[in-house]
Short mmCIF file of C-alpha atoms in Angstrom, two decimals:
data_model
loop_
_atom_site.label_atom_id
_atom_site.label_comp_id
_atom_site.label_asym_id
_atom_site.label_seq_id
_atom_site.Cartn_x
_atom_site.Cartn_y
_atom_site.Cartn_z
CA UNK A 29 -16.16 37.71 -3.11
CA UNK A 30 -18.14 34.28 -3.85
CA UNK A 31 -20.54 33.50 -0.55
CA UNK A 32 -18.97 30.07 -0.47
CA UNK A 33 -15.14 30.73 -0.56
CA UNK A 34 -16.31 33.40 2.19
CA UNK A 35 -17.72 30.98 4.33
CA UNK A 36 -14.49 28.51 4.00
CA UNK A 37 -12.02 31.82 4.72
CA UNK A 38 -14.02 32.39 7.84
CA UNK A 39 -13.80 29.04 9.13
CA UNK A 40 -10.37 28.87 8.42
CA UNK A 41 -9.37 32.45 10.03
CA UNK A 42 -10.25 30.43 13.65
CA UNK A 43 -7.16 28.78 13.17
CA UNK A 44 -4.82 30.56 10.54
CA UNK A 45 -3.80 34.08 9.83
CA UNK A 46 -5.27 36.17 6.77
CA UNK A 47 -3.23 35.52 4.41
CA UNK A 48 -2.55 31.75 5.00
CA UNK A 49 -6.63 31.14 5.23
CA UNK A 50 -7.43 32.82 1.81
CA UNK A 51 -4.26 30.68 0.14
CA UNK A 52 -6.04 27.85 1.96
CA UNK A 53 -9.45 28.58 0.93
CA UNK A 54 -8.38 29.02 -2.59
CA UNK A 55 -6.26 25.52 -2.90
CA UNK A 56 -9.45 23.96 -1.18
CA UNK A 57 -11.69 24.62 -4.18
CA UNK A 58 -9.38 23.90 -6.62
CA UNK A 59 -7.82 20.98 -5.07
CA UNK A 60 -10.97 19.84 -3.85
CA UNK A 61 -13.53 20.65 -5.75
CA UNK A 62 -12.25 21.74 -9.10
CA UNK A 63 -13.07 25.14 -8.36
CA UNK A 64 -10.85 27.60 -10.19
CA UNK A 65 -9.51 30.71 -8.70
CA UNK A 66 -10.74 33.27 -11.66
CA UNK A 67 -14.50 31.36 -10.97
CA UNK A 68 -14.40 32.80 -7.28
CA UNK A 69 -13.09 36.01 -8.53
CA UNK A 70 -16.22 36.07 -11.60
CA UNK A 71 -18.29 34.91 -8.19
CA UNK A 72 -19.42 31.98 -10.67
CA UNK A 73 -19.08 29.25 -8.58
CA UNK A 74 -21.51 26.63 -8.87
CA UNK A 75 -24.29 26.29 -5.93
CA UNK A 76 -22.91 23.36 -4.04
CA UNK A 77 -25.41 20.31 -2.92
CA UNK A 78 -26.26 18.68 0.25
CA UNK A 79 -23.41 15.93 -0.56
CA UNK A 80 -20.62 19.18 -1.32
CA UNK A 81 -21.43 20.67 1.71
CA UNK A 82 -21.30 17.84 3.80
CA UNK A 83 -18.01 16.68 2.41
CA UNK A 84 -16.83 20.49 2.95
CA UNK A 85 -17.64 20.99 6.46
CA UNK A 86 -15.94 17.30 6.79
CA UNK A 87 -12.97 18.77 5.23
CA UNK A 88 -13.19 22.03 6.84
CA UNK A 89 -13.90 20.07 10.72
CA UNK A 90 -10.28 18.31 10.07
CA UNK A 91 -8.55 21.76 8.88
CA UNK A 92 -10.12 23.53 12.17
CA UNK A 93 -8.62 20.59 14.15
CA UNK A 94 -5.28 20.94 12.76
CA UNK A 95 -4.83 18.30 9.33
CA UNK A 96 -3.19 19.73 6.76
CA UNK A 97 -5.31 20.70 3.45
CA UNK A 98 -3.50 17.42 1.75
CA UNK A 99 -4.74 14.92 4.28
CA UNK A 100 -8.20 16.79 5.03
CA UNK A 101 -8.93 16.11 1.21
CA UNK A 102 -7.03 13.08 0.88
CA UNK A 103 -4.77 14.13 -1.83
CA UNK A 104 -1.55 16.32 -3.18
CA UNK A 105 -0.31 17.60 -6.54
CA UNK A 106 3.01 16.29 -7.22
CA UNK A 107 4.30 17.90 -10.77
CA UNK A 108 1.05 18.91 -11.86
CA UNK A 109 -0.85 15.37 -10.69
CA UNK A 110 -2.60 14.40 -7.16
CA UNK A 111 -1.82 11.36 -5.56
CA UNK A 112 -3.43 9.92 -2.68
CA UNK A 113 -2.23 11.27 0.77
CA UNK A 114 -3.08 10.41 4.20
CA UNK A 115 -0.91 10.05 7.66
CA UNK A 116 0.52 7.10 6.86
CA UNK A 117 3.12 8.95 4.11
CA UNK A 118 4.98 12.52 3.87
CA UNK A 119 2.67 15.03 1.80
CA UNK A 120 4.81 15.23 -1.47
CA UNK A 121 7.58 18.31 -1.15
CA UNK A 122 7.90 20.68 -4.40
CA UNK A 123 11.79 20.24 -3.49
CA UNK A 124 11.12 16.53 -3.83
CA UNK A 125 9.71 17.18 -7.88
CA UNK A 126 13.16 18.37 -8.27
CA UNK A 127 14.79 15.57 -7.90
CA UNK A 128 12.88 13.83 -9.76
CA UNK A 129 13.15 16.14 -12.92
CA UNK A 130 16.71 15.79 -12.11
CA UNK A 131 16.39 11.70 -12.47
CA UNK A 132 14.39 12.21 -15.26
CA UNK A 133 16.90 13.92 -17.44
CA UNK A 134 19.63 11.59 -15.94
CA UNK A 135 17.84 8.33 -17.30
CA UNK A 136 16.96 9.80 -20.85
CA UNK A 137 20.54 10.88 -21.11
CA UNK A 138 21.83 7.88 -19.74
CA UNK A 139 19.60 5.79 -22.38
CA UNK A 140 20.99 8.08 -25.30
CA UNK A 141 24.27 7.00 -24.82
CA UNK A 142 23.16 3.20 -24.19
CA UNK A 143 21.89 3.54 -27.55
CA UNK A 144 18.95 1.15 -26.30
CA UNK A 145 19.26 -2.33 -24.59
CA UNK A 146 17.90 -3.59 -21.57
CA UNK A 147 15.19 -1.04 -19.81
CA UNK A 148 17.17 0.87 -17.04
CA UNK A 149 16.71 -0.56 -13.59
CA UNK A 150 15.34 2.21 -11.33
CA UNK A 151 15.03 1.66 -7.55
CA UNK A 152 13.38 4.26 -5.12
CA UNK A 153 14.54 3.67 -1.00
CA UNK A 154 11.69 4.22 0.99
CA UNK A 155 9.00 5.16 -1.46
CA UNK A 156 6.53 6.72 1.22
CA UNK A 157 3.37 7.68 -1.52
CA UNK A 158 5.26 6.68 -4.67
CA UNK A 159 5.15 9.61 -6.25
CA UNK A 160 8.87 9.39 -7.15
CA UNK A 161 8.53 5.53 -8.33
CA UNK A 162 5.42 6.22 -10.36
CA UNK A 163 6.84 9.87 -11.74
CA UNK A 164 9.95 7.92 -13.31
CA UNK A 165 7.64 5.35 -14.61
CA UNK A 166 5.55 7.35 -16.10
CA UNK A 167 8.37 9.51 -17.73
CA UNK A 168 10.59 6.26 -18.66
CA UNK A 169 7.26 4.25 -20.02
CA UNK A 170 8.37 0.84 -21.35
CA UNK A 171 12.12 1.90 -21.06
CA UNK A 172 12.89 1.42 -16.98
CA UNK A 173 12.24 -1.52 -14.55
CA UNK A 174 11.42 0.52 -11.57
CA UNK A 175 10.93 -1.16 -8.03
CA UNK A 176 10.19 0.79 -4.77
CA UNK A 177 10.67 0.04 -1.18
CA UNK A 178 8.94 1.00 2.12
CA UNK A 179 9.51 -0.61 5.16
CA UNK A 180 5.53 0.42 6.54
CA UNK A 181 2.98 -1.90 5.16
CA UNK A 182 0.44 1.21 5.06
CA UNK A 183 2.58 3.62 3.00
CA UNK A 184 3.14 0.68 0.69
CA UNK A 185 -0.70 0.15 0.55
CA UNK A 186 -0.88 4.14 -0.32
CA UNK A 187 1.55 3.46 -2.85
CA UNK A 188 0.04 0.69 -4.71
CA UNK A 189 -2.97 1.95 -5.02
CA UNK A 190 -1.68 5.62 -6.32
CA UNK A 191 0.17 3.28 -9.32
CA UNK A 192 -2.99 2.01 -10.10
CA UNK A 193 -4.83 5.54 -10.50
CA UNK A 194 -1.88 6.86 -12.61
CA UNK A 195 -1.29 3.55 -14.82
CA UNK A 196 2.45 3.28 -13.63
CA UNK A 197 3.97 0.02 -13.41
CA UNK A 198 6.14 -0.20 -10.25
CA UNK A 199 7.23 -3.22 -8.30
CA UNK A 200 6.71 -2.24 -4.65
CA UNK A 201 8.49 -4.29 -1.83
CA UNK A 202 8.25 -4.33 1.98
CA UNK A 203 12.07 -3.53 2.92
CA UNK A 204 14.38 -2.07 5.32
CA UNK A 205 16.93 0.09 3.68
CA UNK A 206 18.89 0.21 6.98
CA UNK A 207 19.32 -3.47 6.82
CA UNK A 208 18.93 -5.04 3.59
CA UNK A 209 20.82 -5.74 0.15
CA UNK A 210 19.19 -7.03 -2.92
CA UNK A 211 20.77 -9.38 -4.80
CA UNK A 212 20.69 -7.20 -8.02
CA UNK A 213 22.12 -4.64 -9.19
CA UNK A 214 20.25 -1.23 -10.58
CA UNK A 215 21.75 2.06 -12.42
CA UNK A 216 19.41 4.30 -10.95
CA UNK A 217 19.42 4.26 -6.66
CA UNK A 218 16.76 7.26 -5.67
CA UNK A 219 15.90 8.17 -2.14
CA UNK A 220 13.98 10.79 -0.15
CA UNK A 221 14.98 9.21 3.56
CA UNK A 222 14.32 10.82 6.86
CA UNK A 223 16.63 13.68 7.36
CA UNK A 224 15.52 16.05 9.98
CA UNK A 225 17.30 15.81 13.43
CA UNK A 226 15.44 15.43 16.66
CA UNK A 227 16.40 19.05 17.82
CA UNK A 228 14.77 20.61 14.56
CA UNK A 229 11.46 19.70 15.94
CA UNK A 230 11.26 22.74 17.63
CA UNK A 231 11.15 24.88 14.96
CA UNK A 232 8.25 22.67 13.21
CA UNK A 233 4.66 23.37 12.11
CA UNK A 234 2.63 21.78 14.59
CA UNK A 235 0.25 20.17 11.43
CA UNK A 236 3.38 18.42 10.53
CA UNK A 237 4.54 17.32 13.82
CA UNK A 238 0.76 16.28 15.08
CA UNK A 239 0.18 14.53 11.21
CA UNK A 240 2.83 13.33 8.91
CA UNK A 241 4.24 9.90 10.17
CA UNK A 242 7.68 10.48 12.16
CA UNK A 243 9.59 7.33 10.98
CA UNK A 244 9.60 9.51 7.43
CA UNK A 245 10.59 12.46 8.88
CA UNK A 246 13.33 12.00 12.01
CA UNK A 247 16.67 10.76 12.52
CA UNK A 248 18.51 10.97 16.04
CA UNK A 249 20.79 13.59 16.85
CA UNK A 250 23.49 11.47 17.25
CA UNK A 251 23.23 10.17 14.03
CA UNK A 252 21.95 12.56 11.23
CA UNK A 253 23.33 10.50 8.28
CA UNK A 254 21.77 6.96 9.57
CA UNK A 255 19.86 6.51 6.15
CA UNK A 256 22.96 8.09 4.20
CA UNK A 257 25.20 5.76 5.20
CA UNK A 258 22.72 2.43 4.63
CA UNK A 259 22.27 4.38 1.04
CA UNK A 260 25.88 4.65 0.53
CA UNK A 261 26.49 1.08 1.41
CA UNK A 262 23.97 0.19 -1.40
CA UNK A 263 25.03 2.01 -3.51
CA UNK A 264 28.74 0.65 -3.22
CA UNK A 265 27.74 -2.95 -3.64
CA UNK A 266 24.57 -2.79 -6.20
CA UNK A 267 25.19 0.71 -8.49
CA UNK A 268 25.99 -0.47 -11.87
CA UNK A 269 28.70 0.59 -13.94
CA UNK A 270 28.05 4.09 -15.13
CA UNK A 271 25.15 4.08 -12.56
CA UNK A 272 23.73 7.02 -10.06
CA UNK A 273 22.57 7.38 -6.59
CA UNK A 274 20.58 10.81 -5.98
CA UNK A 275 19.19 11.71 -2.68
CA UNK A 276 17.20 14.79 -1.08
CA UNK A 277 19.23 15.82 2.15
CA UNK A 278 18.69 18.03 4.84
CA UNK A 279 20.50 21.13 3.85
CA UNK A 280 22.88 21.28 6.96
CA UNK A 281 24.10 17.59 5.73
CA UNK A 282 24.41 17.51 2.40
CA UNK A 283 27.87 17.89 1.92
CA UNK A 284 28.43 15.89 4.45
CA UNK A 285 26.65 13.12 2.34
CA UNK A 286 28.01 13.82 -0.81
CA UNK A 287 31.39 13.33 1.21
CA UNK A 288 29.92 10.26 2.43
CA UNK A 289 29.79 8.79 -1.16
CA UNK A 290 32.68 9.88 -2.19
CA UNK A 291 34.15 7.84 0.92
CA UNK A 292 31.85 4.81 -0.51
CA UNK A 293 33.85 4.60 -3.73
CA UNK A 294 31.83 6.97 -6.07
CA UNK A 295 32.92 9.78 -8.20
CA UNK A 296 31.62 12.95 -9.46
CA UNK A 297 29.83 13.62 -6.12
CA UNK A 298 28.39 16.92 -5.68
CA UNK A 299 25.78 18.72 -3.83
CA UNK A 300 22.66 20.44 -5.94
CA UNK A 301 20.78 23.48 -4.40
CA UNK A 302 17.17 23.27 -4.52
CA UNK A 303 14.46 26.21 -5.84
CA UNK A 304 14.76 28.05 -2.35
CA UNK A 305 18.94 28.58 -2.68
CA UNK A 306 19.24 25.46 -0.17
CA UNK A 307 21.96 22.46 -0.89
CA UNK A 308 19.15 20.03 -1.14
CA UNK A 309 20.50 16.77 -3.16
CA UNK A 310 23.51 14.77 -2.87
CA UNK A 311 24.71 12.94 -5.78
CA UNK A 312 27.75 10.17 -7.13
CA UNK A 313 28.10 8.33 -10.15
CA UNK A 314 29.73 4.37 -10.29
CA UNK A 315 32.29 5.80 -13.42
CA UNK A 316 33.71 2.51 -15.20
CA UNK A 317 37.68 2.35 -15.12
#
């Protein structure tokens, strides 16, 4: 096996088991470096220079102390791109590229049958990186307004500047989906809020719980459809007419929220299991009378 993936397995087998360090040590160089997997295998890896192995044992110093490989490098593929990552928003989920391939195919359909018009108006709740804003944008091109809200200044500056890398023109805005209500109205409401519950800490990764920012992740006990209901709410008073709300859920809740919108005045509500067999997504439609 190449010298240099040897030497990253090894430093990564102080921390993780075999099998986890050699899937690590294999997304490094490709993430990372650009190093494909069949080049380690052909042991045709380029000799690295003083500035590659410095930024590696950088990398490989944060890993050892517990930061995830997305936040050690400073970036995550999201449906087959990287964006920018670092604690101050969620590393992008692949569960979370579902729902926006299911958006996707909502907006193109729901254009179809508009026959044209004004561009769709697309809002995303609590946009964390932006890879669902910018994803939409990029698939909708000249055909979508698409704003995106965050109610942390430093996701929103994470954000911004992964629009700018990927060309995608997003409107970002500092708001509180818990308390706010814009005066307009949009077809498309998308949301990936904080769903886990306090007492599911327990069964966490300790990189997640010691990295990724909290305020994305938890909810109280008490009160596991908090964001639900403020997206329900939004959706009741600024979904237009033939319009969609489509959230990610935590899998214990998501009929719960689906019920939630169907309480809210929506229709066609229904939950949507995810690639791993989970009820992942919660969704309702505004149908016109």
């Amino acid at each position: 096996m190449n010298q240099i993936f040897q030497y990253i397995y090894n430093a990564l087998r102080k921390r993780y088991e075999a099998g986890e360090a050699r899937a690590l040590a294999f997304a490094l160089l490709e993430d990372g470096f650009g190093v494909e997997r069949t080049a380690v295998y052909a042991d045709k890896v380029s000799n690295f220079g003083d500035a590659e192995h410095k930024r590696l044992n950088d990398i490989l110093s944060r890993m050892e102390n517990g930061a995830p490989l997305q936040y050690a490098i400073g970036k995550a593929r999201f449906r087959g791109e990287f964006f920018k990552t670092n604690p101050a928003v969620l590393i992008p989920r692949p569960e979370t590229e579902e729902l926006v391939e299911l958006c996707a195919a909502w907006c193109k359909d729901y254009l179809k049958k508009k026959g044209g018009g004004a561009p769709l108006r697309i809002l995303d709740a609590g946009t964390g990186s932006g890879c669902i804003a910018i994803c939409l944008a990029k698939e909708m091109e000249n055909k979508a307004y698409v704003e995106a809200w965050d109610i942390s200044e430093e996701a929103l500056a994470v954000a911004k500047e992964n629009a700018g890398l990927h060309g995608a023109q997003v409107i970002f805005k500092k708001r509180d989906i818990l308390n706010f209500i814009p005066e307009t109205a949009f077809d498309l409401i998308v949301s990936n809020p904080p769903y886990i519950t306090d007492d599911e800490r327990k069964d966490m990764e300790a990189h997640v719980l010691d990295y990724e920012p909290h305020a994305a992740l938890f909810v109280p006990n008490d009160d596991p459809l908090l964001f639900y209901r403020a997206l329900a709410k939004l959706a009741k008073q600024r979904l237009a007419p033939e319009g969609m709300i489509a959230v990610e859920t935590n899998r214990m809740y998501a009929d719960e929220v689906a019920r939630l919108f169907e309480e809210n005045g929506l229709e066609e509500t229904q939950t949507i299991t995810d690639c791993f067999g989970n009820k992942r997504f919660a969704v309702g439609r505004n149908i016109l009378l």
